[in-house]
Backbone as numpy.savetxt, mean C-alpha at the origin, in Angstrom:
# Nx Ny Nz CAx CAy CAz Cx Cy Cz
-14.00 -38.21 22.33 -14.81 -37.02 22.33 -13.95 -35.76 22.33
-12.92 -35.74 23.21 -12.07 -34.56 23.29 -11.26 -34.37 22.01
-10.84 -35.48 21.40 -10.05 -35.37 20.17 -10.86 -34.71 19.07
-12.14 -35.00 18.97 -13.00 -34.39 17.96 -13.16 -32.91 18.18
-13.30 -32.49 19.42 -13.45 -31.07 19.75 -12.15 -30.33 19.45
-11.03 -30.92 19.84 -9.73 -30.29 19.59 -9.47 -30.18 18.09
-9.80 -31.23 17.34 -9.60 -31.22 15.89 -10.47 -30.15 15.24
-11.74 -30.06 15.65 -12.64 -29.04 15.10 -12.15 -27.63 15.41
-11.69 -27.42 16.65 -11.17 -26.12 17.04 -9.91 -25.77 16.24
-9.05 -26.75 16.04 -7.82 -26.55 15.27 -8.15 -26.18 13.83
-9.08 -26.89 13.21 -9.46 -26.60 11.83 -10.08 -25.22 11.71
-10.88 -24.82 12.70 -11.49 -23.49 12.70 -10.42 -22.40 12.78
-9.44 -22.59 13.65 -8.35 -21.62 13.79 -7.55 -21.52 12.49
-7.25 -22.66 11.89 -6.49 -22.67 10.62 -7.26 -21.92 9.53
-8.56 -22.15 9.44 -9.36 -21.45 8.43 -9.37 -19.94 8.68
-9.47 -19.53 9.94 -9.46 -18.11 10.27 -8.10 -17.48 9.95
-7.03 -18.18 10.25 -5.69 -17.66 9.95 -5.51 -17.52 8.44
-5.99 -18.51 7.67 -5.89 -18.42 6.21 -6.67 -17.22 5.69
-7.85 -16.98 6.24 -8.67 -15.85 5.82 -7.97 -14.54 6.17
-7.43 -14.44 7.37 -6.74 -13.22 7.79 -5.53 -12.96 6.91
-4.76 -13.99 6.61 -3.58 -13.82 5.76 -3.99 -13.39 4.35
-5.05 -14.00 3.81 -5.51 -13.64 2.46 -5.99 -12.20 2.40
-6.81 -11.81 3.35 -7.33 -10.45 3.38 -6.19 -9.45 3.60
-5.24 -9.80 4.46 -4.10 -8.91 4.72 -3.25 -8.74 3.46
-3.05 -9.82 2.69 -2.27 -9.72 1.46 -2.98 -8.84 0.43
-4.29 -9.02 0.30 -5.05 -8.19 -0.63 -4.98 -6.73 -0.21
-5.09 -6.46 1.08 -4.96 -5.09 1.58 -3.56 -4.55 1.29
-2.55 -5.39 1.49 -1.17 -4.97 1.24 -0.96 -4.63 -0.24
-1.52 -5.43 -1.14 -1.40 -5.15 -2.58 -2.09 -3.83 -2.91
-3.28 -3.61 -2.36 -3.98 -2.35 -2.59 -3.20 -1.15 -2.08
-2.64 -1.29 -0.88 -1.84 -0.21 -0.30 -0.59 0.02 -1.16
0.05 -1.05 -1.60 1.23 -0.92 -2.46 0.91 -0.23 -3.77
-0.24 -0.55 -4.35 -0.65 0.10 -5.60 -0.87 1.60 -5.38
-1.54 1.95 -4.29 -1.80 3.35 -3.99 -0.50 4.11 -3.77
0.42 3.52 -3.02 1.70 4.18 -2.75 2.54 4.31 -4.01
2.58 3.27 -4.84 3.33 3.36 -6.10 2.72 4.42 -7.02
1.41 4.48 -7.07 0.76 5.50 -7.88 1.18 6.90 -7.42
1.16 7.14 -6.11 1.54 8.46 -5.58 3.00 8.77 -5.85
3.85 7.76 -5.80 5.28 7.97 -6.05 5.51 8.43 -7.49
4.87 7.79 -8.45 5.13 8.07 -9.85 4.32 9.24 -10.39
3.12 9.47 -9.86 2.28 10.53 -10.42 2.89 11.91 -10.22
3.72 12.07 -9.18 4.37 13.36 -8.97 5.39 13.69 -10.07
5.77 12.68 -10.85 6.65 12.91 -12.00 5.86 12.88 -13.30
4.54 12.83 -13.22 3.70 12.80 -14.41 3.56 11.42 -15.02
3.90 10.38 -14.28 3.83 9.02 -14.79 2.60 8.33 -14.21
1.73 7.83 -15.09 0.63 6.99 -14.64 1.16 5.56 -14.66
1.55 5.05 -13.51 2.21 3.75 -13.41 1.33 2.63 -13.92
0.02 2.81 -13.92 -0.89 1.77 -14.40 -0.75 1.55 -15.91
-0.20 2.55 -16.62 0.03 2.39 -18.05 1.26 1.53 -18.34
2.17 1.42 -17.40 3.45 0.76 -17.65 3.64 -0.55 -16.87
2.97 -0.70 -15.76 3.17 -1.88 -14.91 2.21 -2.99 -15.31
2.64 -4.21 -15.05 1.74 -5.34 -15.27 1.27 -5.87 -13.92
0.46 -6.89 -13.94 -0.14 -7.43 -12.71 0.94 -7.88 -11.73
1.99 -8.52 -12.22 3.04 -9.02 -11.32 3.71 -7.87 -10.57
3.90 -6.73 -11.22 4.50 -5.57 -10.53 3.67 -5.17 -9.32
2.35 -5.25 -9.45 1.49 -4.86 -8.34 1.40 -5.96 -7.28
1.51 -7.21 -7.69 1.45 -8.30 -6.71 2.64 -8.28 -5.76
3.78 -7.78 -6.27 4.96 -7.69 -5.40 5.17 -6.28 -4.84
4.29 -5.34 -5.20 4.48 -3.95 -4.78 4.58 -3.76 -3.26
3.84 -4.52 -2.44 4.02 -4.31 -1.00 5.41 -4.69 -0.51
6.10 -5.54 -1.26 7.41 -6.03 -0.83 8.56 -5.36 -1.58
8.24 -4.47 -2.52 9.28 -3.85 -3.33 9.98 -2.70 -2.62
9.35 -2.13 -1.62 9.94 -1.02 -0.88 9.73 -1.29 0.61
10.80 -1.20 1.37 10.73 -1.48 2.81 9.78 -0.51 3.50
9.72 0.73 3.02 8.82 1.71 3.63 7.36 1.30 3.45
7.02 0.85 2.25 5.64 0.42 1.99 5.31 -0.81 2.83
6.23 -1.76 2.87 6.01 -2.98 3.65 5.84 -2.65 5.14
6.71 -1.82 5.66 6.62 -1.43 7.08 5.31 -0.72 7.36
4.95 0.22 6.51 3.71 0.96 6.70 2.51 0.01 6.65
2.51 -0.92 5.70 1.41 -1.86 5.56 1.26 -2.73 6.79
2.35 -3.32 7.24 2.30 -4.20 8.41 1.86 -3.42 9.65
2.45 -2.25 9.86 2.10 -1.44 11.03 0.64 -1.01 10.96
0.17 -0.62 9.78 -1.22 -0.18 9.63 -2.21 -1.30 9.92
-1.94 -2.48 9.38 -2.84 -3.61 9.59 -2.85 -4.01 11.07
-1.67 -4.08 11.68 -1.60 -4.42 13.11 -2.27 -3.35 13.98
-2.08 -2.09 13.64 -2.71 -1.01 14.39 -4.23 -1.06 14.27
-4.73 -1.32 13.08 -6.18 -1.43 12.89 -6.76 -2.59 13.69
-6.07 -3.73 13.67 -6.53 -4.88 14.45 -6.48 -4.58 15.95
-5.44 -3.91 16.40 -5.31 -3.57 17.81 -6.43 -2.61 18.25
-6.71 -1.62 17.45 -7.77 -0.66 17.78 -9.13 -1.37 17.84
-9.38 -2.25 16.87 -10.64 -3.00 16.88 -10.74 -3.88 18.12
-9.65 -4.53 18.47 -9.63 -5.39 19.66 -9.85 -4.57 20.94
-9.19 -3.44 21.05 -9.35 -2.58 22.23 -10.77 -2.03 22.34
-11.38 -1.73 21.20 -12.76 -1.24 21.20 -13.71 -2.33 21.73
-13.53 -3.55 21.25 -14.35 -4.67 21.72 -14.11 -4.93 23.21
-12.86 -4.90 23.60 -12.50 -5.13 25.00 -13.07 -4.04 25.91
-12.99 -2.79 25.48 -13.53 -1.68 26.25 -15.04 -1.82 26.45
-15.72 -2.17 25.35 -17.17 -2.34 25.43 -17.54 -3.49 26.37
-16.75 -4.55 26.36 -17.04 -5.71 27.20 -16.72 -5.46 28.67
-15.57 -4.85 28.94 -15.11 -4.67 30.33 -15.73 -3.46 31.03
-15.93 -2.37 30.28 -16.43 -1.13 30.87 -17.60 -0.58 30.04
-18.73 -1.28 30.06 -19.85 -0.88 29.18 -20.41 0.52 29.51
-20.41 0.90 30.77 -20.95 2.23 31.12 -20.05 3.34 30.60
-18.75 3.19 30.79 -17.80 4.20 30.29 -17.84 4.25 28.76
-17.94 3.10 28.15 -18.02 3.02 26.68 -19.26 3.76 26.18
-20.38 3.52 26.86 -21.63 4.16 26.46 -21.56 5.67 26.66
-20.97 6.12 27.78 -20.83 7.56 28.02 -19.93 8.20 26.95
-18.82 7.53 26.63 -17.89 8.06 25.63 -18.57 8.20 24.27
-19.46 7.28 23.96 -20.17 7.29 22.68 -21.51 8.01 22.77
-21.69 8.80 23.82 -22.89 9.63 24.02 -24.18 8.81 24.05
-24.05 7.55 24.42 -25.22 6.68 24.49 -25.67 6.16 23.14
-24.97 6.53 22.10 -25.35 6.10 20.76 -25.13 4.61 20.54
-24.26 4.00 21.34 -23.98 2.58 21.16 -25.21 1.72 21.42
-26.23 2.28 22.04 -27.47 1.56 22.30 -28.48 1.73 21.17
-28.19 2.56 20.21 -29.08 2.80 19.07 -28.87 1.69 18.04
-29.89 1.43 17.26 -29.83 0.34 16.27 -28.87 0.66 15.12
-28.66 1.92 14.82 -27.83 2.32 13.68 -26.35 2.49 14.06
-26.01 2.33 15.33 -24.65 2.62 15.79 -23.60 1.74 15.11
-23.85 0.45 15.02 -22.86 -0.46 14.42 -22.61 -0.11 12.96
-23.67 0.18 12.23 -23.52 0.55 10.82 -22.73 1.85 10.69
-23.07 2.84 11.53 -22.37 4.11 11.49 -20.89 3.94 11.84
-20.61 3.08 12.82 -19.22 2.86 13.23 -18.42 2.19 12.11
-19.02 1.23 11.44 -18.32 0.55 10.34 -18.07 1.51 9.18
-19.07 2.29 8.82 -18.92 3.24 7.71 -17.89 4.31 8.05
-17.97 4.88 9.25 -17.01 5.93 9.63 -15.59 5.37 9.73
-15.45 4.15 10.20 -14.12 3.52 10.26 -13.56 3.33 8.85
-14.39 2.86 7.93 -13.94 2.66 6.55 -13.51 3.99 5.92
-14.28 5.05 6.17 -13.93 6.37 5.62 -12.61 6.85 6.21
-12.43 6.67 7.52 -11.18 7.09 8.16 -9.98 6.32 7.62
-10.14 5.03 7.39 -9.04 4.22 6.86 -8.66 4.70 5.46
-9.66 4.95 4.62 -9.38 5.42 3.26 -8.67 6.78 3.30
-9.17 7.71 4.11 -8.51 9.02 4.23 -7.09 8.89 4.75
-6.90 8.03 5.74 -5.57 7.77 6.31 -4.61 7.26 5.22
-5.07 6.33 4.41 -4.22 5.78 3.35 -3.90 6.83 2.28
-4.88 7.64 1.92 -4.65 8.67 0.90 -3.64 9.70 1.41
-3.80 10.14 2.63 -2.87 11.13 3.19 -1.47 10.54 3.32
-1.38 9.32 3.85 -0.08 8.67 4.04 0.61 8.42 2.70
-0.14 8.00 1.68 0.48 7.75 0.38 0.95 9.05 -0.26
0.21 10.13 -0.04 0.65 11.44 -0.55 1.96 11.87 0.09
2.07 11.66 1.40 3.32 11.98 2.10 4.46 11.11 1.58
4.18 9.81 1.39 5.19 8.90 0.85 5.64 9.36 -0.54
4.69 9.79 -1.37 5.03 10.26 -2.71 5.96 11.46 -2.67
5.69 12.40 -1.77 6.54 13.59 -1.65 7.93 13.24 -1.12
7.99 12.33 -0.16 9.29 11.88 0.36 10.08 11.17 -0.73
9.40 10.32 -1.50 10.08 9.60 -2.59 10.59 10.56 -3.66
9.80 11.59 -3.96 10.24 12.58 -4.95 11.51 13.27 -4.48
11.55 13.68 -3.22 12.75 14.33 -2.68 13.96 13.39 -2.73
13.75 12.12 -2.43 14.84 11.14 -2.49 15.37 11.01 -3.91
14.47 11.00 -4.89 14.89 10.90 -6.29 15.68 12.14 -6.69
15.18 13.31 -6.32 15.85 14.56 -6.70 17.22 14.70 -6.03
17.42 14.08 -4.88 18.69 14.20 -4.15 19.67 13.05 -4.43
19.28 12.09 -5.23 20.17 10.96 -5.48 21.18 11.30 -6.58
22.29 10.55 -6.63 23.28 10.79 -7.70 22.73 10.33 -9.06
23.39 10.79 -10.11 22.96 10.43 -11.47 23.21 8.95 -11.74
22.33 8.40 -12.57 22.43 7.01 -13.00 22.74 7.02 -14.49
23.62 6.12 -14.89 23.95 5.99 -16.32 23.38 4.67 -16.83
22.69 4.76 -17.97 22.15 3.56 -18.61 22.83 3.43 -19.96
23.43 2.27 -20.18 24.12 2.01 -21.45 23.25 1.06 -22.28
23.00 1.45 -23.53 22.22 0.63 -24.44 23.12 -0.36 -25.16
22.51 -1.28 -25.86 23.30 -2.30 -26.57 24.15 -1.70 -27.69
23.80 -0.52 -28.21 24.61 0.12 -29.24 25.61 1.11 -28.63
25.88 0.99 -27.32 26.83 1.80 -26.56 26.41 3.25 -26.36
25.18 3.58 -26.67 24.68 4.91 -26.34 24.42 4.94 -24.83
24.70 6.09 -24.22 24.55 6.22 -22.77 23.55 7.33 -22.47
22.59 7.04 -21.59 21.65 8.04 -21.09 21.95 8.25 -19.62
21.92 9.50 -19.20 22.21 9.84 -17.81 21.02 10.58 -17.21
20.72 10.26 -15.97 19.63 10.93 -15.26 19.44 10.33 -13.88
18.42 10.75 -13.23 18.11 10.23 -11.90 17.02 9.18 -12.03
17.30 8.00 -11.50 16.36 6.89 -11.64 15.17 7.08 -10.70
13.99 7.17 -11.30 12.76 7.31 -10.52 12.33 5.95 -9.99
12.45 4.95 -10.84 12.04 3.60 -10.48 11.97 2.74 -11.72
11.48 1.51 -11.54 11.35 0.63 -12.70 10.27 -0.40 -12.47
9.77 -0.91 -13.56 8.86 -2.05 -13.54 9.62 -3.21 -14.19
8.93 -4.29 -14.47 9.60 -5.41 -15.14 10.06 -5.05 -16.54
9.38 -4.10 -17.18 9.65 -3.80 -18.58 10.19 -2.41 -18.86
10.10 -1.50 -17.88 10.43 -0.09 -18.14 11.24 0.49 -16.99
12.24 1.30 -17.35 13.00 2.09 -16.38 12.60 3.54 -16.57
12.31 4.23 -15.47 11.93 5.64 -15.53 13.10 6.49 -15.09
13.48 7.44 -15.96 14.66 8.26 -15.72 14.27 9.73 -15.80
14.73 10.52 -14.82 14.53 11.96 -14.82 15.80 12.58 -15.36
15.72 13.12 -16.57 16.88 13.71 -17.22 16.61 15.20 -17.39
17.23 16.00 -16.51 16.94 17.43 -16.49 15.54 17.62 -15.92
14.66 18.21 -16.73 13.27 18.35 -16.29 12.34 17.43 -17.07
12.93 16.50 -17.84 12.14 15.58 -18.65 12.16 14.18 -18.03
11.01 13.55 -18.05 10.89 12.18 -17.56 10.85 11.26 -18.76
11.72 10.25 -18.73 11.81 9.33 -19.85 11.52 7.91 -19.37
10.73 7.21 -20.16 10.45 5.80 -19.91 11.29 5.01 -20.91
12.19 4.20 -20.40 13.09 3.45 -21.26 12.72 1.97 -21.18
12.19 1.42 -22.27 11.83 -0.01 -22.27 13.09 -0.86 -22.12
12.99 -1.91 -21.33 14.14 -2.76 -21.07 14.32 -3.81 -22.15
13.24 -4.34 -22.67 13.35 -5.51 -23.55 12.98 -5.28 -25.00
12.78 -4.05 -25.44 12.38 -3.86 -26.83 13.42 -3.05 -27.59
13.16 -2.86 -28.84 14.05 -2.08 -29.68 13.83 -0.58 -29.53
12.75 -0.18 -28.91 12.49 1.24 -28.66 13.47 1.71 -27.61
14.14 2.82 -27.88 15.17 3.30 -26.96 14.60 4.09 -25.80
13.66 4.96 -26.04 13.09 5.73 -24.94 11.75 6.31 -25.34
10.96 6.62 -24.32 9.68 7.29 -24.50 9.72 8.49 -23.58
9.53 9.68 -24.13 9.54 10.88 -23.30 8.12 11.10 -22.76
8.02 11.30 -21.47 6.71 11.52 -20.83 6.56 13.00 -20.59
5.46 13.55 -21.09 5.19 14.97 -20.92 4.58 15.18 -19.54
5.08 16.20 -18.83 4.54 16.49 -17.50 3.50 17.57 -17.55
């Protein structure tokens, strides 16, 4: 009898962990996409025109700052949710007073979920904008990069970043997209 209960509990925990990991990875990919978009759009590059699906699947892991922010954000959100549940369970009167008694209304849970979702989206947009500005400053302050083509032509500029197929170079005030695997030498991006 006990073995069946333990096995069922173990399977339930495993399923929950798999769900949490899957949802966390999807959130991480979304956050990575948003941060990469903000990084490149400040140079006039719409990264969605140049990146493929694989670039976005690894985007949370391509930059330590994005990975750190993603992990910290997910853990912070889970901690806040846990503390909110714990507060309501342990100190219901204080919780109700803090929420002006609205927690007893039928619409409170819906309002809390909607307002939390809005706050998370605003938080991500603001944080990605800050990340984009920091990344731009890092690009502008880095040393020049030299790219040598197969015909020995050399292009010099500051490397903005790259995808699997394209390297983005800031040469003076012009942004150039240089394909890695084709015969096209460069594409100038108008800002």
